[in-house]
Coordinates of C-alpha atoms and ligand atoms in Angstrom, one line a residue:
X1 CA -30.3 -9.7 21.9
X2 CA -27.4 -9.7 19.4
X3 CA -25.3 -6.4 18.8
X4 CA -25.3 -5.2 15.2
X5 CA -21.5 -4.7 14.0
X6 CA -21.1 -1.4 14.4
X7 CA -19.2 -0.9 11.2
X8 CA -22.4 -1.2 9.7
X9 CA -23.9 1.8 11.4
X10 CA -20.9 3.5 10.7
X11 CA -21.2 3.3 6.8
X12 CA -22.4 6.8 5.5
X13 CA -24.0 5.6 2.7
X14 CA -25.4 2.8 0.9
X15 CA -22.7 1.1 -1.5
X16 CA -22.2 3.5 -5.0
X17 CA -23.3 1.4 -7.5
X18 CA -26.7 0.6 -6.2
X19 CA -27.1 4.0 -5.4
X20 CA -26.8 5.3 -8.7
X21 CA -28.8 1.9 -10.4
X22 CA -31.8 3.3 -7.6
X23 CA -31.0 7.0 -9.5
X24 CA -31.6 5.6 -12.8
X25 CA -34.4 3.7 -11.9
X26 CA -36.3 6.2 -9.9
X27 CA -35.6 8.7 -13.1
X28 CA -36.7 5.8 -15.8
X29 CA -40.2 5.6 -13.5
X30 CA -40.8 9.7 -13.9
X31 CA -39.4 9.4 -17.6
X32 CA -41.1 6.5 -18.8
X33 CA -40.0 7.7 -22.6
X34 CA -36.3 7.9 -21.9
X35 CA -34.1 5.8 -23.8
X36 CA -31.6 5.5 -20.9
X37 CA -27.6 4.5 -22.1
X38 CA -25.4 3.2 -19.3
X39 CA -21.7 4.5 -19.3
X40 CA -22.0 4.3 -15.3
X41 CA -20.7 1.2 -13.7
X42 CA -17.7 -1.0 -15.7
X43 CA -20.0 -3.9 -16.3
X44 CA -18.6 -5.6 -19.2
X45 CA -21.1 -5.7 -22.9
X46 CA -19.5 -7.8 -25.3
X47 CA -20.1 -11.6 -25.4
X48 CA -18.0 -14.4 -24.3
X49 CA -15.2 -15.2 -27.2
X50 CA -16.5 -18.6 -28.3
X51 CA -13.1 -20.5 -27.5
X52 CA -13.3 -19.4 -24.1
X53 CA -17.3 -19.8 -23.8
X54 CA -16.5 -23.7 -25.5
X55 CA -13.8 -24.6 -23.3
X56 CA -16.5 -24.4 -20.2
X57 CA -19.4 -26.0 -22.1
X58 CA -16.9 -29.3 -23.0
X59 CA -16.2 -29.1 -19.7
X60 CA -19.6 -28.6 -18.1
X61 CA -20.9 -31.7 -20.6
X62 CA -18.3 -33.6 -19.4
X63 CA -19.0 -33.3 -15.8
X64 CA -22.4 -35.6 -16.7
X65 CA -19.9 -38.7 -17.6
X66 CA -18.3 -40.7 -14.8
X67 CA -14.6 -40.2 -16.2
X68 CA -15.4 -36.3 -16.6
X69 CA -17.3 -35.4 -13.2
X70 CA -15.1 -34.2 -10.0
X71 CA -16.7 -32.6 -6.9
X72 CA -14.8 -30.4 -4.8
X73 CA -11.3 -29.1 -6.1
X74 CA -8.5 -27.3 -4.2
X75 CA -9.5 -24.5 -2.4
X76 CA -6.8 -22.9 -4.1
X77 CA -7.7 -23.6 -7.1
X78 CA -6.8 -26.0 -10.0
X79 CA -3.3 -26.9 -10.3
X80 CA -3.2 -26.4 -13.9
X81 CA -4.2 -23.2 -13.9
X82 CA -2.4 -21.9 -10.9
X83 CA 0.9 -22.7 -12.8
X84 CA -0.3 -21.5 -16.0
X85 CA -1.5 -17.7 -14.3
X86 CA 2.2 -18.0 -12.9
X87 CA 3.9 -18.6 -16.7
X88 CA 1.8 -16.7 -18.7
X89 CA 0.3 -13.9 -16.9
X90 CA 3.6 -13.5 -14.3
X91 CA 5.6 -14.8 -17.0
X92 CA 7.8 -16.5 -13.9
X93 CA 7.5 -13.5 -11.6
X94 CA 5.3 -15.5 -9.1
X95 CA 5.5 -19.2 -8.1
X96 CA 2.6 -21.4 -8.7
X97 CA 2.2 -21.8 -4.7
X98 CA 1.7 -17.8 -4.7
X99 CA -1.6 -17.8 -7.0
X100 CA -4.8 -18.6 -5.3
X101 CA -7.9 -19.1 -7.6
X102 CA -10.9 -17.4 -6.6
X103 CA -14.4 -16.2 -7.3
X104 CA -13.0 -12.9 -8.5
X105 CA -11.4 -9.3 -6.8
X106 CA -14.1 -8.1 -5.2
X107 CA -14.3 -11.3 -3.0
X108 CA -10.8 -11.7 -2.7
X109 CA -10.5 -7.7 -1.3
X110 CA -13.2 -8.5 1.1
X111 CA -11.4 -11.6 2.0
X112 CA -8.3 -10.1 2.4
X113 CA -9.2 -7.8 5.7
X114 CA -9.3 -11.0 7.5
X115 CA -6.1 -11.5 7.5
X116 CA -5.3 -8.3 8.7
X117 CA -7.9 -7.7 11.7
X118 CA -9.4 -4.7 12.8
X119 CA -6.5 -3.4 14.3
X120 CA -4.5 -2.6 11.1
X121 CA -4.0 1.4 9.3
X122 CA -5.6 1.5 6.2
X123 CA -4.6 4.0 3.3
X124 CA -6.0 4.4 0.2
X125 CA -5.8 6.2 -3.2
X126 CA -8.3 8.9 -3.1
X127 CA -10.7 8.6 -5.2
X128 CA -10.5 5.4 -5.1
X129 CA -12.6 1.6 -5.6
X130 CA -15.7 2.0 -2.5
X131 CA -14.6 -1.9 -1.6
X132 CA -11.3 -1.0 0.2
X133 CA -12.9 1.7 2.6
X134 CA -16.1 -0.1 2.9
X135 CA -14.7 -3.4 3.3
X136 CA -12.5 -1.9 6.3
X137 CA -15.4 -0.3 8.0
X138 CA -17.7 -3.4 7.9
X139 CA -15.0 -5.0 9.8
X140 CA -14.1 -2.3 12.2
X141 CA -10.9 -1.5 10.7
X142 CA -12.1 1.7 10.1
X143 CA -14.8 3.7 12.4
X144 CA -16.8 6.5 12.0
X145 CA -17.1 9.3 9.3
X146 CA -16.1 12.3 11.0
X147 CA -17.0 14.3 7.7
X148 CA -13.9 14.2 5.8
X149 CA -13.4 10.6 5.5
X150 CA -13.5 7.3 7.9
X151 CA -11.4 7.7 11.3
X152 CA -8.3 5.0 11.0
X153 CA -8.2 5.5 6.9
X154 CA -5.2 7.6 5.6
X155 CA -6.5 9.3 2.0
X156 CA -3.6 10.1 -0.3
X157 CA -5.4 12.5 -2.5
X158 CA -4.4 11.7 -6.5
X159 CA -5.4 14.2 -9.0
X160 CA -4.1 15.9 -12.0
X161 CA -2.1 18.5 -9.3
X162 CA 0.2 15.5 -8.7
X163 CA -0.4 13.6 -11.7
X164 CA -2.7 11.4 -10.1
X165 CA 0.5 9.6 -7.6
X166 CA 0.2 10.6 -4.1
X167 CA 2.6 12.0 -1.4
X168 CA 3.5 9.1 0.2
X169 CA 4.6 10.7 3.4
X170 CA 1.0 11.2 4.9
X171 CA 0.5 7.2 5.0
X172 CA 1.5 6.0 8.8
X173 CA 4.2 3.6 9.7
X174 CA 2.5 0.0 9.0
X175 CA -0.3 0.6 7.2
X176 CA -2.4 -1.2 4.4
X177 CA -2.3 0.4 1.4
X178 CA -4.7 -0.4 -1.1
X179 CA -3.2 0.7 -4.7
X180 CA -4.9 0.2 -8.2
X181 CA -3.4 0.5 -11.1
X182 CA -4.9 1.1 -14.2
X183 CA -6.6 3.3 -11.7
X184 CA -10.2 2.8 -11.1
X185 CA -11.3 5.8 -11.3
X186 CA -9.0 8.4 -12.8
X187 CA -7.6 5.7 -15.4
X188 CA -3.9 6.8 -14.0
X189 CA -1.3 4.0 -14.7
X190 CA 1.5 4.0 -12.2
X191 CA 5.0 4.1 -13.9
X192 CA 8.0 1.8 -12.9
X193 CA 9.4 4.8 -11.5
X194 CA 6.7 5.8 -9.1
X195 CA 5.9 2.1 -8.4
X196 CA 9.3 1.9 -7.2
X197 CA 8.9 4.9 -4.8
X198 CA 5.8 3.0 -3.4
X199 CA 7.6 -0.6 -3.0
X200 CA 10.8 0.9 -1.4
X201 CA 8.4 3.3 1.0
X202 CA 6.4 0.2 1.8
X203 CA 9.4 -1.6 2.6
X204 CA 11.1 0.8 4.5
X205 CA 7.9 1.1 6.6
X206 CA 6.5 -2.3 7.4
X207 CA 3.6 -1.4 4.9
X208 CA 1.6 -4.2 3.0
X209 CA 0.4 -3.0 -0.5
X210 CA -2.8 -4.3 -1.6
X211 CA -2.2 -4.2 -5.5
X212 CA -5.1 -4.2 -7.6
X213 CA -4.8 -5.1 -10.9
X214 CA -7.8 -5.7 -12.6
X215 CA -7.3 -3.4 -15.3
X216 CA -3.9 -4.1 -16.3
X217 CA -4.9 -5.4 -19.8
X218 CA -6.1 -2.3 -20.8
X219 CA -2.7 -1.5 -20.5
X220 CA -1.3 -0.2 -24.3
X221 CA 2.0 1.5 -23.5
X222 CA 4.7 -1.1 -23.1
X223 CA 6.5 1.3 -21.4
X224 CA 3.9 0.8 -17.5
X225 CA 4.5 -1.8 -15.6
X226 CA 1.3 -4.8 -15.3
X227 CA 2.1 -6.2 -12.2
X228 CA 3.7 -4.8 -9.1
X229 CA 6.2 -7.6 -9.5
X230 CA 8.3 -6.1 -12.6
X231 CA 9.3 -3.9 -9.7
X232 CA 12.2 -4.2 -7.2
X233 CA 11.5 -5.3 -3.5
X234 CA 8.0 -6.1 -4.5
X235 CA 8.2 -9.7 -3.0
X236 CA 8.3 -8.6 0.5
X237 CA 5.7 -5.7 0.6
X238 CA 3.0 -6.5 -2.0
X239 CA -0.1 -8.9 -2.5
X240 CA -1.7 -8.7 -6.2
X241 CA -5.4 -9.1 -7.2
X242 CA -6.6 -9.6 -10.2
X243 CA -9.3 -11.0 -12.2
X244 CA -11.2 -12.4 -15.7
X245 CA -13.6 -10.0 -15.0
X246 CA -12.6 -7.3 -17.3
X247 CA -10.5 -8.7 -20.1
X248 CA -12.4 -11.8 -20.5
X249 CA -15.8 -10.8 -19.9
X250 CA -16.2 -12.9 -16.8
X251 CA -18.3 -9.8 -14.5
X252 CA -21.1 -12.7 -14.1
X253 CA -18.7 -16.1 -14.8
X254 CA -16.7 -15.0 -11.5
X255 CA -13.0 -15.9 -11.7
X256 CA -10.0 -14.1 -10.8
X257 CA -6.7 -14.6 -8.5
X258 CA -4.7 -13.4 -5.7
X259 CA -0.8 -13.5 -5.7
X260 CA 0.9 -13.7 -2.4
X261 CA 4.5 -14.3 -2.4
X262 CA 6.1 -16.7 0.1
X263 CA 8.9 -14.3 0.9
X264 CA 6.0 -11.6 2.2
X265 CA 6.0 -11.8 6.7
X266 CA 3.9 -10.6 9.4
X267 CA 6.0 -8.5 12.0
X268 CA 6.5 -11.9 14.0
X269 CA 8.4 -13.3 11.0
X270 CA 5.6 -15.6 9.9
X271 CA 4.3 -15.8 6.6
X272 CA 1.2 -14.4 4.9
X273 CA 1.0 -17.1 2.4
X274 CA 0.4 -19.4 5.0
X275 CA -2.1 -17.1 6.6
X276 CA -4.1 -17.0 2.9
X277 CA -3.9 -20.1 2.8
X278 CA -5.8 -20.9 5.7
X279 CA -8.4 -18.0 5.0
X280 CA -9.0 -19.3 1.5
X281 CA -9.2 -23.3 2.8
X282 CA -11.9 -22.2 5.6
X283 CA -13.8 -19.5 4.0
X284 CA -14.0 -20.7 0.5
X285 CA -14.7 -23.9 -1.0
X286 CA -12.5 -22.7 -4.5
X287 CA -14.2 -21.3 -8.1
X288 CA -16.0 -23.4 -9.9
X289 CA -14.9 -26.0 -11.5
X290 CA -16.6 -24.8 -14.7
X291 CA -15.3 -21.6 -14.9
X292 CA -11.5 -22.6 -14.3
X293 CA -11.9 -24.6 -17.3
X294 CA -12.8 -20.9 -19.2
X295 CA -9.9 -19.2 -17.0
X296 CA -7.5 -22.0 -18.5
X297 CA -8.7 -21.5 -22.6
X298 CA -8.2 -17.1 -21.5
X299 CA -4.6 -18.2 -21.5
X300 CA -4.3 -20.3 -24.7
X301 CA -3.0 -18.5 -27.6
X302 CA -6.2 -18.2 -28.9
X303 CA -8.0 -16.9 -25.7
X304 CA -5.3 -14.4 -25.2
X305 CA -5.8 -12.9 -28.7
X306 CA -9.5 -12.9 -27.7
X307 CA -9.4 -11.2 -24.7
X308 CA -6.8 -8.5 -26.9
X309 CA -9.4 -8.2 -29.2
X310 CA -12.4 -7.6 -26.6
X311 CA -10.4 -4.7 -24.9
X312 CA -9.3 -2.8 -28.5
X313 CA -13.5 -2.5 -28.5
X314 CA -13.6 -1.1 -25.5
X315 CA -11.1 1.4 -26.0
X316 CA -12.7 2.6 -29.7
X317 CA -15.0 3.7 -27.5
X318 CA -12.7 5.6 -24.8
X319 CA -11.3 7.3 -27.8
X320 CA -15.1 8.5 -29.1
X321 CA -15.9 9.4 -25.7
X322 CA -12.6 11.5 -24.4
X323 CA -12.8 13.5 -28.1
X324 CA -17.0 13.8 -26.9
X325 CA -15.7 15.6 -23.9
X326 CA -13.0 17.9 -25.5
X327 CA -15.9 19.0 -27.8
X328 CA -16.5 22.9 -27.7
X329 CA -19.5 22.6 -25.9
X330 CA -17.7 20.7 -22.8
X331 CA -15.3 23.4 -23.1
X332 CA -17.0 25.9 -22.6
X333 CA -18.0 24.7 -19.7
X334 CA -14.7 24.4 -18.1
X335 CA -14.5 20.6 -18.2
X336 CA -11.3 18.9 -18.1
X337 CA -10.8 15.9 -19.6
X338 CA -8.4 12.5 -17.9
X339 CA -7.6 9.7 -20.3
X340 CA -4.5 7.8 -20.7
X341 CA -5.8 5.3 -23.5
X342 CA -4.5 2.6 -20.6
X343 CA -7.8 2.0 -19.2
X344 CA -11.7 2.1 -19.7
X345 CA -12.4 5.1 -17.7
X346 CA -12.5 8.6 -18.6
X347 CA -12.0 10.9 -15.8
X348 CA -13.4 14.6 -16.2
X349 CA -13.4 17.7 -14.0
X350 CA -16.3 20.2 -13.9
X351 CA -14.4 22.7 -11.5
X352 CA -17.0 24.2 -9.1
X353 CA -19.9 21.8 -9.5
X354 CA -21.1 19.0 -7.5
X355 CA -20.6 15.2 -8.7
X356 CA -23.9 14.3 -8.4
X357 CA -25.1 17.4 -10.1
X358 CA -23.4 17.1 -13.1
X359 CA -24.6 12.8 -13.1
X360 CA -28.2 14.4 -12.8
X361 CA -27.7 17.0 -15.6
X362 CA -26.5 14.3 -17.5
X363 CA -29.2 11.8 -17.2
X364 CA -32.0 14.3 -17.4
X365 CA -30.6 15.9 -20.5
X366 CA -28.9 13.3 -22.5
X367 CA -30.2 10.6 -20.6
X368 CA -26.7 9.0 -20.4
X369 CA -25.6 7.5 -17.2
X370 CA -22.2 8.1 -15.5
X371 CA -20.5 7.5 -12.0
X372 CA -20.4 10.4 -9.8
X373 CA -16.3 11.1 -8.6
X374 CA -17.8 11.8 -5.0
X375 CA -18.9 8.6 -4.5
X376 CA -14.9 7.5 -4.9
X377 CA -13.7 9.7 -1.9
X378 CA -13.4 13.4 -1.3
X379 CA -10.9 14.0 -3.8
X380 CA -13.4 13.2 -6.7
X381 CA -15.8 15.7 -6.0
X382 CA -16.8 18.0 -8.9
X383 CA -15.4 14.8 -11.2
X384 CA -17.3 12.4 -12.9
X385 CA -16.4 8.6 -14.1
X386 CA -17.5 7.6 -18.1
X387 CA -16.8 3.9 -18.5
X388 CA -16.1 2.9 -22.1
X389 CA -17.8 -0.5 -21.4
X390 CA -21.0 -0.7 -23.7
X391 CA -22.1 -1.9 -26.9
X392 CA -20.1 0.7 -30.1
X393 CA -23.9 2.0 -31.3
X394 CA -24.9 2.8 -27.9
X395 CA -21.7 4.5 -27.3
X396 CA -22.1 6.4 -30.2
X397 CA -25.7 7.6 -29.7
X398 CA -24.6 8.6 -25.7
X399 CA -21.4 10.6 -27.4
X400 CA -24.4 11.9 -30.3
X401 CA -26.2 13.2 -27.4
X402 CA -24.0 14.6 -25.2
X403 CA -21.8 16.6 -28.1
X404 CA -25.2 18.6 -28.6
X405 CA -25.8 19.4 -25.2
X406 CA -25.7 23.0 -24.1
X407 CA -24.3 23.3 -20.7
Ligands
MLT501 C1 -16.7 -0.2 -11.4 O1 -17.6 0.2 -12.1 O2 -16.0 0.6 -10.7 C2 -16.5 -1.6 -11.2 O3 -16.5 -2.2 -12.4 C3 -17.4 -2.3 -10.4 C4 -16.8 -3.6 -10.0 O4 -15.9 -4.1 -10.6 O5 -17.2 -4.1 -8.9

């Protein structure tokens, strides 16, 4: 009989998010009463702005006319829109040949350990997005949990100690490292300066950073940096992700983007471009046809100014829920409270208590739903994640509910 990969029997757990959906459900079946709010996982709320959602229905309509229907596209994605990611979203800091459409980040990190193999270091922000470490143990790049993390994965512990930016010098000699800024989960925004540090380490040690951007425009302060390519030396240590998801509302439309320069080499001199290239032409077919017509209206004026709009929501409610957990009662209580007003996630500390305890008391006192900081890594034990994504009123009722709770 066939083997099972053994990365599978070397995951610990089952993947976060499901974990805590099976939490709330199992608690919604023994609390049949509870009106449960969500502030758990960063799905998006808010409906598609009607330019963008237009620009996909004209298109869609069209596609039942014989001058308006095409089959397959480029595997890389539509030309159109691959030049205009590179001018308006780069704004010329990436060529048109560097952006590769696709059905959004989460594919596009899972994707992306192909092209490294199973052989290859991994480091990662700790806490830190499940998909990088899981990813690299399905496909062997990293082994077993030997308690303290996955054998072959480097954590570089970020918390408020270090103002969430690690200490580089722990990450081996050509490694991976996976980097996300906004930071999903502590909300940390890399500055130029410390971006810098990680683009000239990389550099000096044959490193490839994996940048994730799928937050950037949260992004408020015009002072960070929203790409990895405003920085120095970038070109030839750095691959970007980044996706509709967030800013457009596109969590179930699927679009976003990988930027690969062509200056970026393997140690034999060849180039990953070319590599991606050939991963992206044989494992993927391209996005939709339908939904690059949406990705195209984002980056009109008028989609732009849509997608601005969309993200001031969601950060009226990281506002009311950061001041929520500076109330007295959180105090009290020791919490301490993250925010940077550059991203949808508040990250809080409740110094000596479990993750998962503090999501329980949560859920079976205010029946509010949050993201345990365990289930990032080891460094976001005793932390829990608030996402801001949610409908205002039932972000006010969750922040009604949890200002009166006694802890
Ligand atoms: C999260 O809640 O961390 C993410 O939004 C989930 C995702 O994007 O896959």
């Amino acid at each position: 009989m066939i083997t099972r990969n053994e990365g599978f029997a070397n995951l610990t757990a089952g993947y976060l998010f499901p974990e805590v959906a099976r939490r709330r459900r199992e608690y919604a079946a023994s609390h049949p009463e509870a009106k449960i709010i969500s502030l758990g996982i960063g799905n998006t709320t808010e409906p598609l702005p009607k330019f963008i959602a237009k620009a996909m229905a004209d298109y869609s309509i069209g596609l039942s006319t014989p001058e308006g229907y095409s089959g397959y596209g480029d595997e890389q994605g539509n030309t159109e829109l691959r030049k205009k990611i590179a001018e308006v979203w780069y704004k010329g800091l990436a060529d048109e040949s560097e952006v590769f459409i696709s059905d959004g980040a989460k594919c596009d990190i899972a994707r992306i350990q192909t092209l490294f193999g199973r052989n290859v270091k991994i480091a990662v922000q700790d806490p830190a997005y499940p998909v990088y470490v899981d990813g690299s143990v399905i496909v062997g790049a990293a082994g077993k949990n030997n308690g303290t993390g996955y054998e072959g994965v480097t954590y570089m512990p970020c918390t408020p100690e270090n103002d969430f930016f690690p200490d580089l010098s722990v990450v081996e000699p050509d490694s991976l490292i996976y980097f996300c800024s906004p930071n999903n989960p502590t909300g940390a925004v890399a500055t130029k300066e410390q971006l810098k540090k990680l683009v000239d380490f990389a550099n000096k040690n044959g490193c490839i950073i994996i940048f994730d951007g799928a937050y950037r425009e949260f992004i408020r302060d015009p002072e960070l940096p929203k790409t990895i390519f405003e920085i120095e030396g970038a070109r030839t240590c750095a691959i970007e992700i980044n996706s509709f998801s967030k800013p457009a509302g596109f969590t179930g439309v699927r679009l976003g983007w990988s930027i690969v320069p062509n200056d970026l080499k393997f140690a034999d001199g060849t180039s990953v471009n070319r590599d991606w290239n050939r991963v992206m032409t044989t494992l993927f077919n391209g996005a939709s046809n339908v939904v690059q017509a949406g990705g195209l209206a984002c980056l009109e004026p008028e989609g732009l100014k849509a997608m601005k709009e969309v993200i001031d929501y969601y950060l009226e409610n990281a506002a009311l829920i950061k001041k929520t957990f500076e109330g007295e009662n959180f105090k009290k209580a020791g919490a301490e409270v993250y925010f940077t007003g550059n991203s949808p996630y508040i990250w809080v500390k409740f110094p000596g208590k479990k993750s998962w305890g503090v999501f329980d008391t949560l859920l079976d006192k205010c029946n509010v739903v949050t993201t345990p900081g365990s289930g990032f890594g080891p460094a976001g034990e005793s932390f829990i994640r608030i996402s801001a994504f949610g409908h205002h009123a039932d972000v006010q009722e969750a922040c009604s509910r949890l200002s009166k709770l006694a802890l």
